[in-house]
Every structure is written in C-alpha cells, then in structure tokens.
Amino acid sequence: MTDLDRVWFLLDRGRPQEALTTTGRLLASAPEDPDLHVAAAWALEDLGRLDESLVATTAALALAPEDLSALVLRGHVLLRTDRPAEAEEVLRTALRRRPHDVSALLTLSHALLAQERHDEAWKVVARARSLAPEDPDVHVEAGVVALWHRDEDPAACFERALALDPHHTRARHELLQLRPGSLREQAGTLSDLLRAEPQDVEYRRSVQDWADKTARRALLGAVLAWSVAALVGTGGLAAAVVTLLWWRRLQRDVPVGVRREARRLVPRTAYLVVVWLTTSATAVLAVALSIVPDPHGLAGALLPWFLVPWLLAPVWGLLRWMGGPVWVTTRLRRSLFS
C-alpha cells in the first residue's frame, strides 16, 4: 500500500484527521503532487473546514487544471458553502471534459436542485441513471430529486436502490421518511441504521422524531383516559390501564439501541420533558377521577389547568416537525451536503 493509498484508506474508514496529518507530511516532501492536494481537500471537507478545502482544490487545479476529481470536489464544497451557481459552473466545466462522469452529473443535479431548477435537475440525474443503472447510489439521488419533481415517484427510486443493495442505509432511511409504518416498524429500521452508522446525525434526528411521536401518542392515550374518567368515572381506570399496556408492549418490541437513544434524548429535550410530565399528570388524574365521588365536578375544575399543555403539545410538535428532518429541509440538506 502506497502512502496515498493509506490516506484514502483512512478517509474511507471515517478518520479524516489522521488522513489530513498523513497528507500534510507527504505534501512537505511533494508539494507539486495534485493528488495529495485533492486528498487533503477531501479530509478538510470531512472535518467541516470548507474554506481550507476550497484552498486545497485551488492548489490541485493550479497544478492539474483538468483534474476531474478536483473539479467535482470543488463543486461539492461550493454547494456546502451555499454557492450553487459557482458549483454549477465548475461542474459543467468538468462535464465538458468528461461528459459521462456520473459523480459530476449527480453533484450538478444537486446544484440545480439548490437553485430550484427541478426539471433540469431531474434531466441530469436521469442521465446519470441511464449511464449507471446498476448503481444504487444513483437511484437514491434520483429519489431525492424526485421529491421535488411532481411527475416522478421517489419511493420507486429508493425501492430500486434497495433491490440492488438491500442494506443500503440511505435508501432505507429515505424510504422510512416516505413510508414510516408503525412505531414498531420505524424503531426496527432505525435500530438497523444506527447499528450500521452509529454517528450519523440524520439517523439520530429520526430517532428524535420517533421519540416525539411516541410521546404524543402516549399523551393522547392519557387524555382519552382522562376524558373517559370525567364522563363515566370508573371507566377511566380501565382506559389508563389500556394506555399503560400499550406503552409497555411498545417498549418491549423496540430494539435496545433505539430505547437507549430515546432515553438519552428525554432529559435533554425540553419538548419531551414537557410532554412526558403532562402525560404522567394526566394519567394520574384519570385514575383519580375514577375513584372520586364527583368526577364531573373535579374534571371541570381541572380542565382549565390542563387545556393549555394539551393544546401546546401538538402545536409545539408540529413546529418541531416543520423544522426537523422528516421532510423538506433536511432532505434537501442531506442530498446536497452528504
């Protein structure tokens, strides 16, 4: 294995700091090697040092103006720095030199998507798909673009990627967003994703979404139990028991990794703390209403105090959903910057 091969090995293993250190040592003795500058640029990009990565691509292109890998990487980094028009220019230059390069086509489709040129982005990614129909990554990117192209089916693209590679984590995650299924099914998929890529930020955000949904459904069950108790008295106890049994069964069926991650999130997330405290208080009161002599009177007295948190939870949850990874914002960010 050459020194440069070791750098790429470190990058493939998710060890960019070691790769950068090795590249720096190699550049000290071979500063005119464009491949080393490209490797340094990739390491810097992985570390989030985007301005330095651009400098490294500039150095590589000064030494080898037609270096395709340097051009594509520069376009990618320009996208990450929110400069899609400049990225498009660089990528079109790369494609003039090698019109059938799939990586350049995919990155160009991202640049067009960032500029809301959805039809053009679809034409570019469709061209990439025709060039590499057996590459699951191409179908995943096609699915991301299809989310913005009303005439295409994104789920079909992700399913095609999974047909080619059943373990493709990103395809599974994107399909999970489109077709979440039950809470148990979601937890099973998320457990597999976290096991494969435990540090992935988007997968952990999806666990956050799962925890949010679980908390809201538990609160809904507690509110229903409270309502039954307020109307018929003893029935509230039965409703509270049913809610508790649902919760225990869900916990039993959820993989350990997702349970552990969700427990870690609860004390660190104001929304989850508020929802679970409200849920617990509501469930306790549902039981209390089942045994007090005048459940209707007590319910009427307590209702003004609980109405605000009951309404707050879904509104707050909607705002979190709108700003979270489930739909447009993170999908586009992940597509452009992954």
CSV table of C-alpha atoms in Angstrom, one decimal:
chain,number,residue,atom,x,y,z
A,1,MET,CA,0.0,0.0,0.0
A,2,THR,CA,1.4,3.4,-1.0
A,3,ASP,CA,1.3,6.4,1.2
A,4,LEU,CA,-1.5,7.9,-0.9
A,5,ASP,CA,-3.4,4.6,-0.7
A,6,ARG,CA,-3.2,4.8,3.1
A,7,VAL,CA,-4.7,8.3,3.0
A,8,TRP,CA,-7.7,7.1,1.0
A,9,PHE,CA,-8.0,4.1,3.4
A,10,LEU,CA,-8.2,6.4,6.4
A,11,LEU,CA,-10.8,8.6,4.6
A,12,ASP,CA,-12.9,5.5,3.8
A,13,ARG,CA,-12.7,4.5,7.4
A,14,GLY,CA,-14.0,7.8,8.6
A,15,ARG,CA,-10.7,9.0,10.1
A,16,PRO,CA,-10.2,12.4,8.3
A,17,GLN,CA,-7.9,13.9,10.9
A,18,GLU,CA,-5.4,11.1,10.6
A,19,ALA,CA,-5.7,11.3,6.8
A,20,LEU,CA,-5.0,15.1,6.9
A,21,THR,CA,-2.0,14.6,9.2
A,22,THR,CA,-0.6,12.0,6.8
A,23,THR,CA,-1.3,14.1,3.8
A,24,GLY,CA,0.4,17.1,5.4
A,25,ARG,CA,3.5,15.1,5.9
A,26,LEU,CA,3.5,13.8,2.3
A,27,LEU,CA,3.0,17.3,0.9
A,28,ALA,CA,6.0,18.6,2.8
A,29,SER,CA,8.1,16.4,0.5
A,30,ALA,CA,6.0,16.5,-2.6
A,31,PRO,CA,4.2,19.9,-2.8
A,32,GLU,CA,3.7,19.6,-6.5
A,33,ASP,CA,1.5,16.4,-6.4
A,34,PRO,CA,-2.1,17.4,-7.3
A,35,ASP,CA,-3.4,14.1,-5.9
A,36,LEU,CA,-2.2,14.9,-2.5
A,37,HIS,CA,-3.9,18.3,-2.6
A,38,VAL,CA,-7.1,16.5,-3.6
A,39,ALA,CA,-6.8,14.1,-0.7
A,40,ALA,CA,-6.1,17.0,1.7
A,41,ALA,CA,-9.2,18.7,0.3
A,42,TRP,CA,-11.4,15.6,1.0
A,43,ALA,CA,-10.0,15.3,4.5
A,44,LEU,CA,-10.7,19.0,5.2
A,45,GLU,CA,-14.2,18.7,3.8
A,46,ASP,CA,-14.9,15.7,6.1
A,47,LEU,CA,-13.7,17.8,9.0
A,48,GLY,CA,-16.1,20.7,8.0
A,49,ARG,CA,-13.1,23.0,7.3
A,50,LEU,CA,-14.7,24.1,4.0
A,51,ASP,CA,-12.7,27.3,3.3
A,52,GLU,CA,-9.5,25.4,3.7
A,53,SER,CA,-10.8,22.6,1.5
A,54,LEU,CA,-11.5,25.1,-1.3
A,55,VAL,CA,-8.0,26.4,-1.0
A,56,ALA,CA,-6.7,22.8,-1.4
A,57,THR,CA,-8.8,22.3,-4.5
A,58,THR,CA,-7.5,25.6,-5.9
A,59,ALA,CA,-3.9,24.3,-5.4
A,60,ALA,CA,-4.8,21.0,-7.1
A,61,LEU,CA,-6.3,22.7,-10.1
A,62,ALA,CA,-3.4,25.1,-10.4
A,63,LEU,CA,-1.2,22.0,-10.8
A,64,ALA,CA,-3.6,20.0,-12.9
A,65,PRO,CA,-6.4,22.2,-14.4
A,66,GLU,CA,-8.2,19.2,-15.9
A,67,ASP,CA,-8.2,17.1,-12.8
A,68,LEU,CA,-11.8,15.8,-12.7
A,69,SER,CA,-11.7,14.7,-9.1
A,70,ALA,CA,-10.6,18.2,-8.0
A,71,LEU,CA,-13.3,19.8,-10.1
A,72,VAL,CA,-16.1,17.6,-8.8
A,73,LEU,CA,-14.9,18.0,-5.2
A,74,ARG,CA,-14.7,21.8,-5.6
A,75,GLY,CA,-18.3,21.8,-6.9
A,76,HIS,CA,-19.3,19.7,-3.9
A,77,VAL,CA,-17.6,22.1,-1.4
A,78,LEU,CA,-19.1,25.2,-3.1
A,79,LEU,CA,-22.5,23.6,-2.6
A,80,ARG,CA,-21.8,23.2,1.1
A,81,THR,CA,-20.8,26.8,1.3
A,82,ASP,CA,-24.2,27.8,-0.3
A,83,ARG,CA,-22.7,28.8,-3.6
A,84,PRO,CA,-24.7,26.6,-6.1
A,85,ALA,CA,-24.3,28.9,-9.1
A,86,GLU,CA,-20.5,28.7,-8.8
A,87,ALA,CA,-20.7,25.0,-8.2
A,88,GLU,CA,-22.7,24.6,-11.4
A,89,GLU,CA,-20.1,26.4,-13.4
A,90,VAL,CA,-17.3,24.2,-12.1
A,91,LEU,CA,-19.3,21.0,-12.6
A,92,ARG,CA,-20.2,22.0,-16.2
A,93,THR,CA,-16.5,22.5,-16.8
A,94,ALA,CA,-15.8,19.0,-15.5
A,95,LEU,CA,-18.6,17.5,-17.7
A,96,ARG,CA,-17.3,19.2,-20.8
A,97,ARG,CA,-14.1,17.3,-20.3
A,98,ARG,CA,-15.8,14.0,-19.4
A,99,PRO,CA,-19.5,14.1,-20.3
A,100,HIS,CA,-20.3,10.7,-18.9
A,101,ASP,CA,-18.9,11.1,-15.4
A,102,VAL,CA,-21.6,10.0,-13.0
A,103,SER,CA,-20.3,11.7,-9.9
A,104,ALA,CA,-20.1,15.1,-11.7
A,105,LEU,CA,-23.7,14.6,-13.0
A,106,LEU,CA,-25.0,13.8,-9.5
A,107,THR,CA,-23.3,16.8,-8.0
A,108,LEU,CA,-24.6,19.0,-10.8
A,109,SER,CA,-28.1,17.8,-10.1
A,110,HIS,CA,-27.7,18.9,-6.5
A,111,ALA,CA,-26.5,22.3,-7.6
A,112,LEU,CA,-29.6,22.7,-9.9
A,113,LEU,CA,-31.9,21.5,-7.1
A,114,ALA,CA,-30.4,24.1,-4.7
A,115,GLN,CA,-31.3,26.7,-7.3
A,116,GLU,CA,-34.9,25.3,-7.5
A,117,ARG,CA,-34.4,24.3,-11.1
A,118,HIS,CA,-36.2,21.0,-10.5
A,119,ASP,CA,-36.8,20.0,-14.1
A,120,GLU,CA,-33.2,20.5,-15.1
A,121,ALA,CA,-32.0,18.6,-12.0
A,122,TRP,CA,-34.3,15.7,-13.0
A,123,LYS,CA,-32.9,15.6,-16.5
A,124,VAL,CA,-29.4,15.5,-15.2
A,125,VAL,CA,-30.0,12.8,-12.7
A,126,ALA,CA,-32.0,10.7,-15.2
A,127,ARG,CA,-28.9,10.9,-17.5
A,128,ALA,CA,-26.7,9.6,-14.7
A,129,ARG,CA,-29.2,6.8,-14.1
A,130,SER,CA,-29.1,5.8,-17.7
A,131,LEU,CA,-25.3,5.7,-17.5
A,132,ALA,CA,-25.1,3.7,-14.3
A,133,PRO,CA,-28.4,1.8,-13.9
A,134,GLU,CA,-26.9,-0.8,-11.5
A,135,ASP,CA,-25.5,1.8,-9.1
A,136,PRO,CA,-27.9,2.1,-6.1
A,137,ASP,CA,-26.4,5.5,-5.1
A,138,VAL,CA,-27.7,6.9,-8.4
A,139,HIS,CA,-31.2,5.7,-7.7
A,140,VAL,CA,-31.1,7.2,-4.3
A,141,GLU,CA,-30.1,10.6,-5.7
A,142,ALA,CA,-32.8,10.2,-8.3
A,143,GLY,CA,-35.3,9.7,-5.5
A,144,VAL,CA,-34.2,12.8,-3.7
A,145,VAL,CA,-34.6,14.9,-6.9
A,146,ALA,CA,-38.0,13.1,-7.5
A,147,LEU,CA,-39.2,14.5,-4.2
A,148,TRP,CA,-39.3,17.9,-5.9
A,149,HIS,CA,-40.5,16.7,-9.3
A,150,ARG,CA,-44.2,16.0,-9.2
A,151,ASP,CA,-44.2,13.7,-12.2
A,152,GLU,CA,-41.8,11.2,-10.6
A,153,ASP,CA,-42.2,8.6,-7.8
A,154,PRO,CA,-39.4,9.0,-5.2
A,155,ALA,CA,-40.4,5.8,-3.4
A,156,ALA,CA,-39.9,3.8,-6.6
A,157,CYS,CA,-36.4,5.2,-6.9
A,158,PHE,CA,-35.5,4.2,-3.3
A,159,GLU,CA,-37.0,0.8,-3.8
A,160,ARG,CA,-34.9,0.3,-6.9
A,161,ALA,CA,-31.8,1.2,-4.9
A,162,LEU,CA,-32.8,-1.4,-2.2
A,163,ALA,CA,-33.4,-4.0,-4.9
A,164,LEU,CA,-29.8,-3.5,-6.0
A,165,ASP,CA,-28.5,-3.3,-2.4
A,166,PRO,CA,-30.9,-4.4,0.4
A,167,HIS,CA,-28.6,-3.0,3.0
A,168,HIS,CA,-28.2,0.5,1.5
A,169,THR,CA,-28.7,2.6,4.6
A,170,ARG,CA,-29.5,5.9,3.0
A,171,ALA,CA,-32.2,4.3,0.7
A,172,ARG,CA,-33.8,2.7,3.8
A,173,HIS,CA,-33.8,6.0,5.7
A,174,GLU,CA,-35.3,7.9,2.8
A,175,LEU,CA,-38.0,5.3,2.3
A,176,LEU,CA,-38.7,5.4,6.0
A,177,GLN,CA,-39.5,9.1,5.7
A,178,LEU,CA,-41.9,8.4,2.9
A,179,ARG,CA,-43.5,5.2,4.3
A,180,PRO,CA,-42.9,5.2,8.1
A,181,GLY,CA,-45.2,2.4,9.0
A,182,SER,CA,-46.0,1.7,12.7
A,183,LEU,CA,-43.9,2.9,15.6
A,184,ARG,CA,-42.5,-0.6,16.0
A,185,GLU,CA,-41.6,-0.9,12.3
A,186,GLN,CA,-39.9,2.5,12.4
A,187,ALA,CA,-37.9,1.5,15.5
A,188,GLY,CA,-36.7,-1.7,13.9
A,189,THR,CA,-35.4,0.2,10.8
A,190,LEU,CA,-33.8,2.9,12.9
A,191,SER,CA,-32.1,0.3,15.0
A,192,ASP,CA,-30.5,-1.2,11.9
A,193,LEU,CA,-29.4,2.2,10.6
A,194,LEU,CA,-27.8,3.2,13.9
A,195,ARG,CA,-26.1,-0.2,14.1
A,196,ALA,CA,-24.6,0.4,10.6
A,197,GLU,CA,-23.7,4.1,11.1
A,198,PRO,CA,-23.9,5.0,14.8
A,199,GLN,CA,-22.6,8.5,14.3
A,200,ASP,CA,-24.9,9.6,11.5
A,201,VAL,CA,-26.6,12.8,12.5
A,202,GLU,CA,-29.7,12.3,10.4
A,203,TYR,CA,-30.5,8.9,11.7
A,204,ARG,CA,-30.3,10.2,15.3
A,205,ARG,CA,-32.6,13.0,14.3
A,206,SER,CA,-35.0,10.4,13.0
A,207,VAL,CA,-34.9,8.7,16.4
A,208,GLN,CA,-35.7,12.1,17.9
A,209,ASP,CA,-38.8,12.3,15.6
A,210,TRP,CA,-39.7,8.7,16.7
A,211,ALA,CA,-39.4,9.8,20.4
A,212,ASP,CA,-41.6,12.8,19.7
A,213,LYS,CA,-44.3,10.7,18.0
A,214,THR,CA,-44.2,8.1,20.8
A,215,ALA,CA,-44.6,10.9,23.5
A,216,ARG,CA,-47.5,12.5,21.6
A,217,ARG,CA,-49.3,9.2,21.3
A,218,ALA,CA,-48.8,8.4,24.9
A,219,LEU,CA,-50.2,11.8,25.8
A,220,LEU,CA,-53.2,11.2,23.5
A,221,GLY,CA,-53.9,7.9,25.3
A,222,ALA,CA,-53.7,9.7,28.7
A,223,VAL,CA,-56.1,12.4,27.5
A,224,LEU,CA,-58.6,9.8,26.3
A,225,ALA,CA,-58.4,8.0,29.6
A,226,TRP,CA,-59.0,11.4,31.4
A,227,SER,CA,-62.0,12.1,29.2
A,228,VAL,CA,-63.5,8.6,29.8
A,229,ALA,CA,-62.9,9.1,33.6
A,230,ALA,CA,-64.6,12.5,33.5
A,231,LEU,CA,-67.6,11.1,31.7
A,232,VAL,CA,-68.2,7.7,33.3
A,233,GLY,CA,-65.9,7.7,36.4
A,234,THR,CA,-64.6,4.1,36.8
A,235,GLY,CA,-64.0,3.6,33.1
A,236,GLY,CA,-61.1,6.0,33.3
A,237,LEU,CA,-59.1,3.4,35.3
A,238,ALA,CA,-59.6,0.8,32.5
A,239,ALA,CA,-58.6,3.3,29.8
A,240,ALA,CA,-55.5,4.2,31.8
A,241,VAL,CA,-54.5,0.6,32.1
A,242,VAL,CA,-55.0,0.0,28.4
A,243,THR,CA,-52.7,3.0,27.7
A,244,LEU,CA,-50.1,1.6,30.1
A,245,LEU,CA,-50.3,-1.8,28.5
A,246,TRP,CA,-49.8,-0.3,25.0
A,247,TRP,CA,-46.8,1.6,26.3
A,248,ARG,CA,-45.2,-1.5,27.9
A,249,ARG,CA,-45.8,-3.6,24.8
A,250,LEU,CA,-44.2,-0.9,22.6
A,251,GLN,CA,-41.2,-0.7,24.9
A,252,ARG,CA,-40.8,-4.5,24.8
A,253,ASP,CA,-40.9,-4.6,21.0
A,254,VAL,CA,-38.5,-1.7,20.4
A,255,PRO,CA,-34.8,-2.6,19.9
A,256,VAL,CA,-32.5,-1.8,22.7
A,257,GLY,CA,-30.4,0.7,20.7
A,258,VAL,CA,-33.5,2.9,20.0
A,259,ARG,CA,-34.7,2.7,23.5
A,260,ARG,CA,-31.3,3.7,24.8
A,261,GLU,CA,-31.1,6.7,22.4
A,262,ALA,CA,-34.7,7.8,23.2
A,263,ARG,CA,-33.9,7.7,27.0
A,264,ARG,CA,-30.8,9.7,26.4
A,265,LEU,CA,-32.9,12.3,24.5
A,266,VAL,CA,-35.7,12.8,27.1
A,267,PRO,CA,-33.8,14.8,29.8
A,268,ARG,CA,-32.0,16.8,27.1
A,269,THR,CA,-35.1,17.9,25.2
A,270,ALA,CA,-37.5,20.4,26.6
A,271,TYR,CA,-40.3,19.3,24.4
A,272,LEU,CA,-40.1,15.6,25.5
A,273,VAL,CA,-39.8,16.7,29.2
A,274,VAL,CA,-43.0,18.8,29.0
A,275,VAL,CA,-44.9,16.1,27.1
A,276,TRP,CA,-44.0,13.3,29.4
A,277,LEU,CA,-44.7,15.3,32.5
A,278,THR,CA,-48.1,16.3,31.1
A,279,THR,CA,-48.7,12.7,30.2
A,280,SER,CA,-47.9,11.4,33.6
A,281,ALA,CA,-50.0,14.0,35.4
A,282,THR,CA,-52.9,13.4,33.0
A,283,ALA,CA,-52.8,9.6,33.6
A,284,VAL,CA,-52.6,10.0,37.4
A,285,LEU,CA,-55.7,12.3,37.3
A,286,ALA,CA,-57.5,9.8,35.0
A,287,VAL,CA,-57.1,7.2,37.8
A,288,ALA,CA,-58.1,9.8,40.5
A,289,LEU,CA,-61.3,10.7,38.5
A,290,SER,CA,-62.2,7.0,38.5
A,291,ILE,CA,-62.5,6.8,42.3
A,292,VAL,CA,-63.6,10.3,43.5
A,293,PRO,CA,-67.3,10.8,44.4
A,294,ASP,CA,-67.8,13.6,41.9
A,295,PRO,CA,-65.7,13.0,38.8
A,296,HIS,CA,-67.6,15.6,36.7
A,297,GLY,CA,-67.1,18.4,39.2
A,298,LEU,CA,-63.4,17.7,39.6
A,299,ALA,CA,-62.9,17.3,35.9
A,300,GLY,CA,-64.5,20.7,35.3
A,301,ALA,CA,-62.2,22.3,37.9
A,302,LEU,CA,-59.0,20.8,36.5
A,303,LEU,CA,-59.8,21.3,32.8
A,304,PRO,CA,-58.6,24.9,32.5
A,305,TRP,CA,-55.3,23.9,34.0
A,306,PHE,CA,-54.7,21.1,31.6
A,307,LEU,CA,-56.2,22.5,28.4
A,308,VAL,CA,-53.1,24.7,27.7
A,309,PRO,CA,-50.5,21.9,27.9
A,310,TRP,CA,-52.8,19.5,26.0
A,311,LEU,CA,-53.0,22.1,23.2
A,312,LEU,CA,-49.4,23.1,23.5
A,313,ALA,CA,-48.0,19.6,22.8
A,314,PRO,CA,-49.4,19.1,19.3
A,315,VAL,CA,-48.7,22.7,18.2
A,316,TRP,CA,-45.1,22.5,19.6
A,317,GLY,CA,-44.7,19.1,18.0
A,318,LEU,CA,-45.9,20.5,14.6
A,319,LEU,CA,-43.3,23.3,14.8
A,320,ARG,CA,-40.6,20.8,15.6
A,321,TRP,CA,-41.7,18.6,12.7
A,322,MET,CA,-41.6,21.5,10.3
A,323,GLY,CA,-38.1,22.4,11.3
A,324,GLY,CA,-36.9,18.8,11.6
A,325,PRO,CA,-35.6,16.1,9.3
A,326,VAL,CA,-38.8,14.5,8.3
A,327,TRP,CA,-39.5,16.5,5.2
A,328,VAL,CA,-38.1,19.1,3.0
A,329,THR,CA,-35.4,21.0,4.9
A,330,THR,CA,-33.2,18.1,6.0
A,331,ARG,CA,-33.9,16.0,2.9
A,332,LEU,CA,-32.5,18.8,0.7
A,333,ARG,CA,-29.6,19.5,3.1
A,334,ARG,CA,-28.7,15.8,3.3
A,335,SER,CA,-28.9,15.5,-0.5
A,336,LEU,CA,-26.7,18.5,-1.2
A,337,PHE,CA,-24.2,18.2,1.6
A,338,SER,CA,-23.7,14.4,2.2
